Coordinates of C-alpha atoms in Angstrom, one line a residue:
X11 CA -39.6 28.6 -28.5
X12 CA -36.3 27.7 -26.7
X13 CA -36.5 31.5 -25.4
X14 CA -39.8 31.1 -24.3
X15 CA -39.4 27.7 -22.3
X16 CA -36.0 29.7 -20.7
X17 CA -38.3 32.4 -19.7
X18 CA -41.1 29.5 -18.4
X19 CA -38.6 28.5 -16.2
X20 CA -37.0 31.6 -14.7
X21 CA -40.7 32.2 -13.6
X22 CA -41.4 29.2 -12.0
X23 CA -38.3 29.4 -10.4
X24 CA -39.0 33.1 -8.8
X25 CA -42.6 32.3 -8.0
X26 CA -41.1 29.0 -5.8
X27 CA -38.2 31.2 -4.4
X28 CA -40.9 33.5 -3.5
X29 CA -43.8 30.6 -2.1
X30 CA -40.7 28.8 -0.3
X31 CA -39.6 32.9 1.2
X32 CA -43.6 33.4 2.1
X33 CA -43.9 29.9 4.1
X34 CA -41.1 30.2 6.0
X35 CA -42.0 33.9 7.0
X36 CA -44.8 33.0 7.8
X37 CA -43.1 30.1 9.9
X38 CA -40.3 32.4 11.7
X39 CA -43.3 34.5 12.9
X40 CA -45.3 32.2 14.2
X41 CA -42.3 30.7 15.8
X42 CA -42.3 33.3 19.2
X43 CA -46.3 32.6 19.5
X44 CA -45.7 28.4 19.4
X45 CA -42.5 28.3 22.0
X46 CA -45.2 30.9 23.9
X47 CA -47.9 28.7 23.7
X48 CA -45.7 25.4 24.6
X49 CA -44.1 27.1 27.5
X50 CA -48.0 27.8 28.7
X51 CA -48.6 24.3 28.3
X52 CA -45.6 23.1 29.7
X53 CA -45.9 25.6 32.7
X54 CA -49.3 24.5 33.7
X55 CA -49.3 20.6 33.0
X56 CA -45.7 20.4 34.2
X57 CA -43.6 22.7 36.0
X58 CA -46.6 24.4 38.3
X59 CA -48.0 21.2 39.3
X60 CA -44.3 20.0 40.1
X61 CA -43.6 23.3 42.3
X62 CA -46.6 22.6 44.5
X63 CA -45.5 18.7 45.0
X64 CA -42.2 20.3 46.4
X65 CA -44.4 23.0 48.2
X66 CA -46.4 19.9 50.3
X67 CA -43.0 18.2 50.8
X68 CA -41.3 20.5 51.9
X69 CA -44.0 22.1 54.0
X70 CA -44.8 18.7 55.7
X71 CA -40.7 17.9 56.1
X72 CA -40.8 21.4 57.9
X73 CA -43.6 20.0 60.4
X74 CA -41.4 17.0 61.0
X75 CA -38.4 19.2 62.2
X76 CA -40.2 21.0 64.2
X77 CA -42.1 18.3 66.3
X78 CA -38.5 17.5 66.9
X79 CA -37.4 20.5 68.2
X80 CA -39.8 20.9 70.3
X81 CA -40.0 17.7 71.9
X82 CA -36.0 17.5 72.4
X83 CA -36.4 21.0 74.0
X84 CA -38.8 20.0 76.0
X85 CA -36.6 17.4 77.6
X86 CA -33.4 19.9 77.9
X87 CA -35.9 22.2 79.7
X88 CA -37.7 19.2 81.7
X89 CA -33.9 18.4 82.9
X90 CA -33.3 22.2 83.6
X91 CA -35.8 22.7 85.7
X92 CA -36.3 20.3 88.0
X93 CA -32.2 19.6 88.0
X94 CA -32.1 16.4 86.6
X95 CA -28.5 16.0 87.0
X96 CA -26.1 12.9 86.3
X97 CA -25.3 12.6 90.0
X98 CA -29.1 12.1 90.8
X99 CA -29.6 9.2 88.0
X100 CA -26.7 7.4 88.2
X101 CA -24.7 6.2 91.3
X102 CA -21.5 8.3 91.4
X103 CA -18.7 8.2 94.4
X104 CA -15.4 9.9 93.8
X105 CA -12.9 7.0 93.9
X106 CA -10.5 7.5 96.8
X107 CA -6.9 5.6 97.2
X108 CA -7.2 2.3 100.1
X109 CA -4.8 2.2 103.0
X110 CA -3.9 -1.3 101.7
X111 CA -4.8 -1.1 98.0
X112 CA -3.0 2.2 97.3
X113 CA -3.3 3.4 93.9
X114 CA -4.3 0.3 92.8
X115 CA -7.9 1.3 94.0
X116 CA -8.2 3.4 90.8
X117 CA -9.0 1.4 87.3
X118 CA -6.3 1.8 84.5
X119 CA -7.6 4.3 82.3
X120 CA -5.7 4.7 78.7
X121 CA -5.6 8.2 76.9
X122 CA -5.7 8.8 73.4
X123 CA -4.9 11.4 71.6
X124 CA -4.6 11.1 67.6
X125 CA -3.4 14.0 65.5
X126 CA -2.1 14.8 62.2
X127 CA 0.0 17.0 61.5
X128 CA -0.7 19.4 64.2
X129 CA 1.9 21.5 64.6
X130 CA 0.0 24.8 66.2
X131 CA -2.1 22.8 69.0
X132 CA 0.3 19.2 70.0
X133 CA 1.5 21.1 72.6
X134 CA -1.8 22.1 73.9
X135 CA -3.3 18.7 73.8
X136 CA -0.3 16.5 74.9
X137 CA 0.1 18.9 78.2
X138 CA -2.9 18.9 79.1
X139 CA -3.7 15.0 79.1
X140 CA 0.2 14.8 80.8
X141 CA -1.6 17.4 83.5
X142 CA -4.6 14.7 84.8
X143 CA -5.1 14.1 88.2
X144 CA -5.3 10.3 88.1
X145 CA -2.1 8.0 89.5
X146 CA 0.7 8.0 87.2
X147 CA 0.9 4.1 87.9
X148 CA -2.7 3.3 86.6
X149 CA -2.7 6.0 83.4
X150 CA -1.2 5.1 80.3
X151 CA -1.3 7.9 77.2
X152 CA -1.4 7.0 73.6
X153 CA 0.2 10.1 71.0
X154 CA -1.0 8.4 67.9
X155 CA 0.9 10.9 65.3
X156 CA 0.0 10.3 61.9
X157 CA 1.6 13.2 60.5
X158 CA 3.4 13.4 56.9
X159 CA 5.4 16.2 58.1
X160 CA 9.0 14.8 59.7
X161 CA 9.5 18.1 61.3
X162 CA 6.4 18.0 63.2
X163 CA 7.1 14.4 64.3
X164 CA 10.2 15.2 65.8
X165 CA 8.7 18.3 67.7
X166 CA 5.5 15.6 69.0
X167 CA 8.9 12.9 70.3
X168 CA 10.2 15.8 71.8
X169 CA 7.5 16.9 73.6
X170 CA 6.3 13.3 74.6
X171 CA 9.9 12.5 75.9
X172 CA 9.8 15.8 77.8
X173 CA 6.6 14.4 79.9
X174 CA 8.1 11.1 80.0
X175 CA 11.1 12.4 81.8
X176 CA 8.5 14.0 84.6
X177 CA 6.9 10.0 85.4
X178 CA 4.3 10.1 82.9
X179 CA 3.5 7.2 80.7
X180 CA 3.5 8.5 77.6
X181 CA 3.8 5.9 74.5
X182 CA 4.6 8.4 71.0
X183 CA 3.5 6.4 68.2
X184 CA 3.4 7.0 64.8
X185 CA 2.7 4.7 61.2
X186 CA 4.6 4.8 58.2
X187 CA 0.4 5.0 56.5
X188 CA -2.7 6.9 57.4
X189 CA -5.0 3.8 56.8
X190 CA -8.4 3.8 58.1
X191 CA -7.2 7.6 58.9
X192 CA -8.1 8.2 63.0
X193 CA -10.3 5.4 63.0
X194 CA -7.2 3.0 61.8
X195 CA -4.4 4.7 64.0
X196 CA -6.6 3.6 67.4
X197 CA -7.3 0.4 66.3
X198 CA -4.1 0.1 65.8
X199 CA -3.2 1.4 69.1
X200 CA -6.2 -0.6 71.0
X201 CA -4.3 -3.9 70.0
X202 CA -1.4 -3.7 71.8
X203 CA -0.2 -6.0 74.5
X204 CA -0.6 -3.4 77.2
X205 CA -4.6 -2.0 76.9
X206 CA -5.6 -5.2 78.2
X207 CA -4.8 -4.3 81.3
X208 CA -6.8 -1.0 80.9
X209 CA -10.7 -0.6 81.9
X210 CA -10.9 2.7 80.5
X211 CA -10.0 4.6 77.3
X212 CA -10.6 8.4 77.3
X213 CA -10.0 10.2 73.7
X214 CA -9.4 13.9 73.0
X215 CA -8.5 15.2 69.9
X216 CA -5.7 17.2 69.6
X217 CA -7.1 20.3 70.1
X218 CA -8.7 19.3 73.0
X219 CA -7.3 20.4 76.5
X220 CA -9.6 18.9 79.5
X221 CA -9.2 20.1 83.0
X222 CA -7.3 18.3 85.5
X223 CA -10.4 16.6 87.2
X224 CA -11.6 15.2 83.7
X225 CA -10.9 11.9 84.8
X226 CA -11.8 12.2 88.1
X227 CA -15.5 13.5 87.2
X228 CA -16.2 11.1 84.4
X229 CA -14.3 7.8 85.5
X230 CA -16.9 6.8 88.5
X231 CA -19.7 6.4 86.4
X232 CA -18.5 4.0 84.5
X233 CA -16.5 2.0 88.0
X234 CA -20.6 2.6 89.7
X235 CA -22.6 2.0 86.8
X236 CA -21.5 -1.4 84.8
X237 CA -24.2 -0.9 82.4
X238 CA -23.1 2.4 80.9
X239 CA -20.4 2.4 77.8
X240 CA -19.6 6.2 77.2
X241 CA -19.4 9.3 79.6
X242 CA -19.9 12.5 77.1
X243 CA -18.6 15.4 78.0
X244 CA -19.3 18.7 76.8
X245 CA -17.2 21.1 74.2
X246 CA -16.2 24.5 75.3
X247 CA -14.9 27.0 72.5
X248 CA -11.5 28.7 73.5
X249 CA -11.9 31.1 70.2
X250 CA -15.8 31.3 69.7
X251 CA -15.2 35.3 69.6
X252 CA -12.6 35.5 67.2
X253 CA -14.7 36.5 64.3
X254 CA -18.5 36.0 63.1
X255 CA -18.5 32.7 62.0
X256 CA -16.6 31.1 64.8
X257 CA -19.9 32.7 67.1
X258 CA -22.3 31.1 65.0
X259 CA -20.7 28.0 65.0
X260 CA -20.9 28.4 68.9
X261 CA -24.8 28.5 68.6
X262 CA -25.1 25.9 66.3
X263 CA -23.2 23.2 68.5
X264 CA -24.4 24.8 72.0
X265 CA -27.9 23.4 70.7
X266 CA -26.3 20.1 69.8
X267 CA -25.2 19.6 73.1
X268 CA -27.4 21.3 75.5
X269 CA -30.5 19.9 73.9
X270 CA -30.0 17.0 70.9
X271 CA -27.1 15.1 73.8
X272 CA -29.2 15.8 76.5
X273 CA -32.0 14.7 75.4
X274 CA -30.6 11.5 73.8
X275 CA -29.1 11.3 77.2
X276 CA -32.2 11.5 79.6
X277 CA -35.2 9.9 77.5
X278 CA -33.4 6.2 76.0
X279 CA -30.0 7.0 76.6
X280 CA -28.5 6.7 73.4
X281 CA -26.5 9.7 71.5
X282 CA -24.5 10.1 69.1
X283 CA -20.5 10.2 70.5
X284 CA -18.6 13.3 69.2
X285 CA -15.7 11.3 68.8
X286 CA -13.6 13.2 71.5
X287 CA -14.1 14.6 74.8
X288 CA -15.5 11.2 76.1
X289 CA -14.6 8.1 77.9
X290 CA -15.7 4.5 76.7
X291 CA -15.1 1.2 78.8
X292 CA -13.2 -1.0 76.8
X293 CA -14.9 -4.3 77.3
X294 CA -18.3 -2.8 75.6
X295 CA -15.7 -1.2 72.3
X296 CA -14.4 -5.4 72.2
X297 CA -17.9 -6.7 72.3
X298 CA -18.7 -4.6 69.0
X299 CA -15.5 -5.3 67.8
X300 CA -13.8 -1.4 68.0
X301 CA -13.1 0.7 65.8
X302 CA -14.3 0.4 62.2
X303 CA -13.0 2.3 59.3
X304 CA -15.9 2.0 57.0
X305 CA -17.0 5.5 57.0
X306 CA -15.8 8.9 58.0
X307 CA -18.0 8.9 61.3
X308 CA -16.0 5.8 62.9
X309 CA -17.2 7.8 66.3
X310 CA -20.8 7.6 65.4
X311 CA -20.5 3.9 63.8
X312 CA -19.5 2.7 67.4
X313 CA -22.0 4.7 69.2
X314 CA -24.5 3.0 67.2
X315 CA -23.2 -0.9 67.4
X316 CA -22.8 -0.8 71.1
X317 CA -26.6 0.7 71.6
X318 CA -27.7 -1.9 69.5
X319 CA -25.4 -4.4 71.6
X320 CA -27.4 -3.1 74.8
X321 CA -25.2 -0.6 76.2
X322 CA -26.3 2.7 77.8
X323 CA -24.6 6.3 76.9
X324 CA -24.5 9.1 79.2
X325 CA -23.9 13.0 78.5
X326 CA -22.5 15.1 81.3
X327 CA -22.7 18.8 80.4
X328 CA -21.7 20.2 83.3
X329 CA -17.8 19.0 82.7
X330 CA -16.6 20.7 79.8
X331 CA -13.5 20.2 77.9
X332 CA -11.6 23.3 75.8
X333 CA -11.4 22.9 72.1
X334 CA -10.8 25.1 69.1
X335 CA -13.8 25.7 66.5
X336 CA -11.9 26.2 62.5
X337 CA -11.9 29.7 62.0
X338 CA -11.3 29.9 58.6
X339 CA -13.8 28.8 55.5
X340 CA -12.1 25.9 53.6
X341 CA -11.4 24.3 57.2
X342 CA -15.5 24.5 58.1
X343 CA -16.2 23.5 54.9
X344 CA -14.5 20.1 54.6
X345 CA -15.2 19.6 58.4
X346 CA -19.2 19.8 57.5
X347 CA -18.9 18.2 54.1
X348 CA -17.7 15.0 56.5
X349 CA -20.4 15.5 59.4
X350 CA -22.9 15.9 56.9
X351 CA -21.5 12.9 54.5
X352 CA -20.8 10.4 57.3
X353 CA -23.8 10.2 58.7
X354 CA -25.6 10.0 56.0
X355 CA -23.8 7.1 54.4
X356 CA -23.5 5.2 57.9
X357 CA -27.4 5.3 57.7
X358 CA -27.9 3.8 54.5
X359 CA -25.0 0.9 56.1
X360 CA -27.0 0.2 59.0
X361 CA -30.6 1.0 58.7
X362 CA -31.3 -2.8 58.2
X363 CA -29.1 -3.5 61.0
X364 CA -30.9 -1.4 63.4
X365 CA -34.5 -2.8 62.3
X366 CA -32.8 -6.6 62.5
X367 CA -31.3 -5.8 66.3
X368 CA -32.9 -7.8 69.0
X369 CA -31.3 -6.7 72.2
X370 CA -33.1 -2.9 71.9
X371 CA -37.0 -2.0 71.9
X372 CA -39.1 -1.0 69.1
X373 CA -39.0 2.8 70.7
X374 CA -35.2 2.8 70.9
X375 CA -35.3 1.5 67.1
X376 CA -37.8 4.1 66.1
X377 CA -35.9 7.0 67.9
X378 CA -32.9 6.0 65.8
X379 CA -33.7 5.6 62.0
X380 CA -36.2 8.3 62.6
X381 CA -35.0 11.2 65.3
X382 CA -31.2 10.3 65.2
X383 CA -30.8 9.2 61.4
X384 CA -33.6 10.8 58.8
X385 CA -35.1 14.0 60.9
X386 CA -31.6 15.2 62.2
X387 CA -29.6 13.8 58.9
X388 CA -31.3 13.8 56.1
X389 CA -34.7 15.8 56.5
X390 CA -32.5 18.9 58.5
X391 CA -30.2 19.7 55.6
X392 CA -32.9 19.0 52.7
X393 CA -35.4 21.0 54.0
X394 CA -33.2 24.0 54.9
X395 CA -31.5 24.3 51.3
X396 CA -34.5 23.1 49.1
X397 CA -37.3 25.2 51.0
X398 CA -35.6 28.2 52.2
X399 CA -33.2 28.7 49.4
X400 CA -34.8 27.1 46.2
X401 CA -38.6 26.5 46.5
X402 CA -39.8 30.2 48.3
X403 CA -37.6 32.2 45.7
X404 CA -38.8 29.8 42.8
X405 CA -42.4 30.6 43.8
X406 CA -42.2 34.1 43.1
X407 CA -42.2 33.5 39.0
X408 CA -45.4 31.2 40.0
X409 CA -48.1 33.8 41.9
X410 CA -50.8 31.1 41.5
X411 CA -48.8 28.9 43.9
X412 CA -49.6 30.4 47.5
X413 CA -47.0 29.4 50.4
X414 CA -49.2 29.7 53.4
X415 CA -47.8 31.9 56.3
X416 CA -46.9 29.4 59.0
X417 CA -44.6 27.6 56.5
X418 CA -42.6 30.8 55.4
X419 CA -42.8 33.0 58.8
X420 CA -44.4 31.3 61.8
X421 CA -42.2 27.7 61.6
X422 CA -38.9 28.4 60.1
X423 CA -39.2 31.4 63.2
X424 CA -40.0 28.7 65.8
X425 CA -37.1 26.2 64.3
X426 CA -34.6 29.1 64.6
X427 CA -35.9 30.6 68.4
X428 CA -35.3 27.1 69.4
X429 CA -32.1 26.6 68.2
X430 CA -30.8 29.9 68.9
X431 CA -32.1 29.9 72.6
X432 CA -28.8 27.6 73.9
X433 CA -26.9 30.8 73.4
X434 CA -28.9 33.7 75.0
X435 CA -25.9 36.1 74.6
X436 CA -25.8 36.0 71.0
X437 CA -29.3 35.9 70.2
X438 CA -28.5 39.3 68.5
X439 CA -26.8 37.5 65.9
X440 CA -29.6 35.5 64.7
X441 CA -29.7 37.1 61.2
X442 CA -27.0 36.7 60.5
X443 CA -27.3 32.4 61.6
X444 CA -29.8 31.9 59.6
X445 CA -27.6 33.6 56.6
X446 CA -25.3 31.6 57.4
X447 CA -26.7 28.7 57.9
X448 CA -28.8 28.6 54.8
X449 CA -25.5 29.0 52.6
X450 CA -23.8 26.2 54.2
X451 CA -26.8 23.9 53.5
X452 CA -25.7 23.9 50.2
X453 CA -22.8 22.0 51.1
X454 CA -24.5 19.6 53.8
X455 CA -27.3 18.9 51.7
X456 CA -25.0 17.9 48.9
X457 CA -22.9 16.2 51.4
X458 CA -26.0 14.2 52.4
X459 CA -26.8 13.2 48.8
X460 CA -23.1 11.9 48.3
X461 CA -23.9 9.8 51.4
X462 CA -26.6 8.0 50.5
X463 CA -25.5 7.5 46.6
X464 CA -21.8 6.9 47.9
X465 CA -20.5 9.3 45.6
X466 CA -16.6 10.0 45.1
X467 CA -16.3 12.0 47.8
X468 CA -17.8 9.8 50.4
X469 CA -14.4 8.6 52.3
X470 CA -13.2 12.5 51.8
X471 CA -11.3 12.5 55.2
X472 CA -9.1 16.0 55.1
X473 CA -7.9 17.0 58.5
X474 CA -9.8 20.0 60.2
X475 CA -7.2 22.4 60.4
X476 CA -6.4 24.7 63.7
X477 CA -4.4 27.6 64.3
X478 CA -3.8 27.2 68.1
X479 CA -2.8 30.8 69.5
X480 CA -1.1 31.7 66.2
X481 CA -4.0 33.7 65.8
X482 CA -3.5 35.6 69.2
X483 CA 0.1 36.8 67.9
X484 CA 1.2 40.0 66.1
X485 CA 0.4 39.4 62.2
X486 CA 4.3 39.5 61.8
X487 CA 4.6 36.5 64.3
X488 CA 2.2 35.0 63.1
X489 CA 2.9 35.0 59.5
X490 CA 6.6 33.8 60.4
X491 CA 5.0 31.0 62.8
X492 CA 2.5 29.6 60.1
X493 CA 3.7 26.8 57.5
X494 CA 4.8 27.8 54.6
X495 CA 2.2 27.1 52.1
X496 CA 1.8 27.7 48.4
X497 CA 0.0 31.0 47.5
X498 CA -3.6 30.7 47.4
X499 CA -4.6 32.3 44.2
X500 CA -7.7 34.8 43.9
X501 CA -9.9 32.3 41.7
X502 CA -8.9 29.2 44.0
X503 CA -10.6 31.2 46.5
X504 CA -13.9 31.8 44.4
X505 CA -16.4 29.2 45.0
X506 CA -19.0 29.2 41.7
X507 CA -21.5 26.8 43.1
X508 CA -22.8 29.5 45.7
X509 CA -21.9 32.6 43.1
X510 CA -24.4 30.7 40.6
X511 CA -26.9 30.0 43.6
X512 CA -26.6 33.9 44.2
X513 CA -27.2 34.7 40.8
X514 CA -31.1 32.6 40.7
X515 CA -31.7 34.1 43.9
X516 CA -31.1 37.4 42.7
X517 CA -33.2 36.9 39.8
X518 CA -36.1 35.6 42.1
X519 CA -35.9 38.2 44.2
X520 CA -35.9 41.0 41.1
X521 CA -39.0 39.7 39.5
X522 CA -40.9 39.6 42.8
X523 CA -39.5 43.4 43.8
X524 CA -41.0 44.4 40.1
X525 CA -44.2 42.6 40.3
X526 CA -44.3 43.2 44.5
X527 CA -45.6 38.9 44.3
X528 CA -45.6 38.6 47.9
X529 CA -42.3 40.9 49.1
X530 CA -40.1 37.9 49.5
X531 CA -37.1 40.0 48.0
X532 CA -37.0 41.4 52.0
X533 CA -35.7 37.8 52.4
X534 CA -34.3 36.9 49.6
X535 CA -31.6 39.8 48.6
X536 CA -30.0 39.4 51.5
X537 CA -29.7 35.6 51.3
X538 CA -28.4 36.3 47.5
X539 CA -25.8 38.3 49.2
X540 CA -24.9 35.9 52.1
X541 CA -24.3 32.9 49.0
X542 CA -22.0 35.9 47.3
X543 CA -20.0 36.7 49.8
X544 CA -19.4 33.4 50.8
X545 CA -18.7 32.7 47.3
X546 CA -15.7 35.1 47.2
X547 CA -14.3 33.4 50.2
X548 CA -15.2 36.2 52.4
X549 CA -16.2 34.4 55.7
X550 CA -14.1 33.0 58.7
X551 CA -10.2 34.2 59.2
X552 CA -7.4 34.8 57.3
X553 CA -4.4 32.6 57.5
X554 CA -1.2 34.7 57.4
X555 CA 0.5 32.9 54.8
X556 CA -2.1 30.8 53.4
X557 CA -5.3 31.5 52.1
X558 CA -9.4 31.6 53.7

């Protein structure tokens, strides 16, 4: 009986081994058909319904940027045409010396010029400022040198002590800290004894070499004109053909300043101020109180505070003032992480401010927290990454989600003619803008996100760096001329948030090519290429001895 109750056992044992092996069989089957049937469910309740929201969103943000292109290009080309020209606005009389008055006829005008550790372009920039036809009684030039490099001190002393020795008034100063970065060095410099003897402060960066008559063409509209604040000139690229990316960068800020300044300019007289190339008078910088170092865009801060204060801006584009674009990647890429981050952070600082001003209309308000701050900010760098580079190619795994025509082809065509249409002589490159300027809305877009959360990154202040003529030397000359820098390894050159962006897009672009969707893989290969190569660091110059 013990045998048989052994034997009892081992059978009910099997027979369970074998129910328990059956069920779950059965189970690991049916297991491909349930995460099918949930991903259905999911797909149509969730992820399709969540595509076409972003569809309508970005489709209508699209709108928006193009009712403001037009409308600003309507203004540049109102102004073109019927030669609206400064000199036909405002009162302006070249200022002569008196017979009795002498030079003292002229207003003091102060120059500034901060720079960091700029040992290719100092010389540049220092010269030319030294070179201004203006009386060498009534002009006094700041060199605010915040450099970390001792050798590159000494060679900015030396060459302000050169100038000095020639009559000029050149005052070399330099802080033992980079607080409040440019935005604290002319503070700094605005509080000394002597500026308050000063009408005018003009401020060029030190790249930035304006003509001898700079002064002489800006200065009487502000003497003439008692309501204006700022006199904007315009940037001039000495090295917008040195390679691909330095032309597109040309297109990109020709627009800014033929159309967004001018039109700023000529409807409520309020832009944005570049932060160099421009003259302010002093008395409307004290009545905002100056300088502040609260964000990375202390230039557009003040702009903003002394419109709301009352004060009118003007752009002049025909006087133009040489300057150097970055030519290499890393340099264009922290220099539109900050014009991107700035902005966008300064918004969310003074958005209530601007609502709560009382000394502007409710047109001028509008016109800045819509047009200056969330169309040309915020919507401009959202709707350019998320639309062109992450909603189309996401629609091709969706062919029940149609993108109408004039949101793919007919407006992103009419944003980029627009834009492209400041710089007639390289409208052949426009291909390879929009390429370009898709990838690097990765970066603003990011930048605009960091902004408005204030992220870590959001006082990021790194130095744009030039290469004066280094560039125009022999590569041996040039490699002996440039800093010596650590080696830039391959993999510190690789960036994996646009390699990972190219990998999706190649994917998108695959599935739609095998199941012909709608034959956005025309588009979107190419644009997987465009984030690869820029990925790899394979844009802009290279830097004898240092890296992209």
């Amino acid at each position: 009986s013990a045998c048989n109750a052994e034997h009892g056992f081992f059978d009910l044992a099997v027979s369970l081994d074998e129910a328990s092996a059956g069920l779950f069989g059965i189970a690991w089957d049916a297991l491909p058909n349930r995460i099918g049937l949930l991903w259905t469910w999911v797909r149509g309740r969730v992820v399709v319904p969540l595509v076409r929201i972003a569809v309508v969103l970005c489709l209508v943000m699209s709108i928006v940027l193009l009712i403001e292109k037009v409308s600003m290009g309507l203004v540049s080309l109102y102004v073109k045409v019927f030669r609206r020209k400064p000199e036909k606005i405002y009162k302006w009389e070249p200022i002569q010396a008196d017979e009795e008055l002498g030079s003292s006829a002229y207003p003091m005008v102060l120059v500034q010029v901060p720079m960091f550790n700029e040992r290719e372009v100092y010389k540049l920039s220092v010269g030319a400022v030294c070179s201004l036809s203006w009386p060498p009684d009534r002009l006094i030039i700041q060199v605010l040198d915040d450099s970390t490099d001792l050798a590159i001190r000494d060679m900015v002393r030396s060459e302000c002590e050169k100038w000095i020795r020639k009559g000029i008034t050149v005052d070399y100063i330099s802080r033992d800290n980079r607080n409040g970065y440019k935005a604290g060095a002319m503070k700094e410099a605005m509080e000394i004894d002597y500026v308050r003897q000063c009408d005018y402060v003009a401020i060029f960066d030190a790249d930035f070499q304006p003509a001898s008559d700079f002064l002489v063409r800006t200065v009487p509209f502000l003497v003439h004109n008692p309501e204006i604040a700022l006199v904007q000139a315009r940037w001039k690229f000495v090295n917008a053909d040195e390679c691909l990316m330095t032309k597109i960068q040309e297109m990109s800020l020709n627009y800014h300043f033929k159309v967004e300044q001018q039109a700023g300019s000529s409807t409520i007289e309020f832009f944005g101020f570049n932060g160099t190339a421009g003259v302010w008078r002093i008395s409307a910088m004290v009545e905002v109180e100056g300088w502040k170092e609260r964000t990375t865009v202390e230039d557009m801060d003040l702009a903003v505070r002394a419109s709301l204060a009352g004060w009118k801006f003007l752009y002049v584009g025909n006087v133009k003032v040489k300057n150097e674009l970055p030519s290499t990647f890393k340099a264009y890429r922290f220099q539109q992480h900050r014009w991107s981050c700035g902005p966008a952070n300064l918004f969310k600082k003074m958005a209530m401010e601007i609502i709560a001003a009382k000394k502007v209309s409710m047109v001028k308000k509008f016109f800045m927290l819509y047009n200056f701050f969330f169309a040309r900010r915020v919507i401009a760098h959202n709707v350019t990454f998320f639309f062109y580079c992450m909603i189309i190619p996401l629609s091709c795994f969706f062919p029940e989600i149609q993108i109408p025509n004039w949101g793919v082809i007919y407006i992103p065509t009419a944003i980029t003619l627009l834009s492209a249409v400041a710089t007639p002589s390289s409208i052949h490159l426009i291909i390879f803008w929009i390429l370009f300027e898709n990838v690097m809305s990765w970066h603003r877009c990011k930048a605009v996100f960091i902004g408005l959360t204030e992220a870590n990154r959001v006082n990021e202040w790194i130095v744009t760096e030039k290469l004066g003529d280094m560039m125009k030397t022999k590569p041996a000359a040039a490699a002996a001329a440039a800093p010596k820098k650590s080696k830039t390894k391959c993999w510190e050159r690789i960036h994996f948030d646009e390699i990972g962006i190219a990998v999706f897009l190649v994917a998108c672009a695959t599935y739609d090519f095998v199941y012909n969707t709608d034959r956005y893989f025309m588009y979107i290969y190419p644009l997987a290429l465009s984030f690869f190569l820029m990925g790899v660091g394979y844009a802009g110059t290279f830097v004898p001895g240092g890296g992209k």
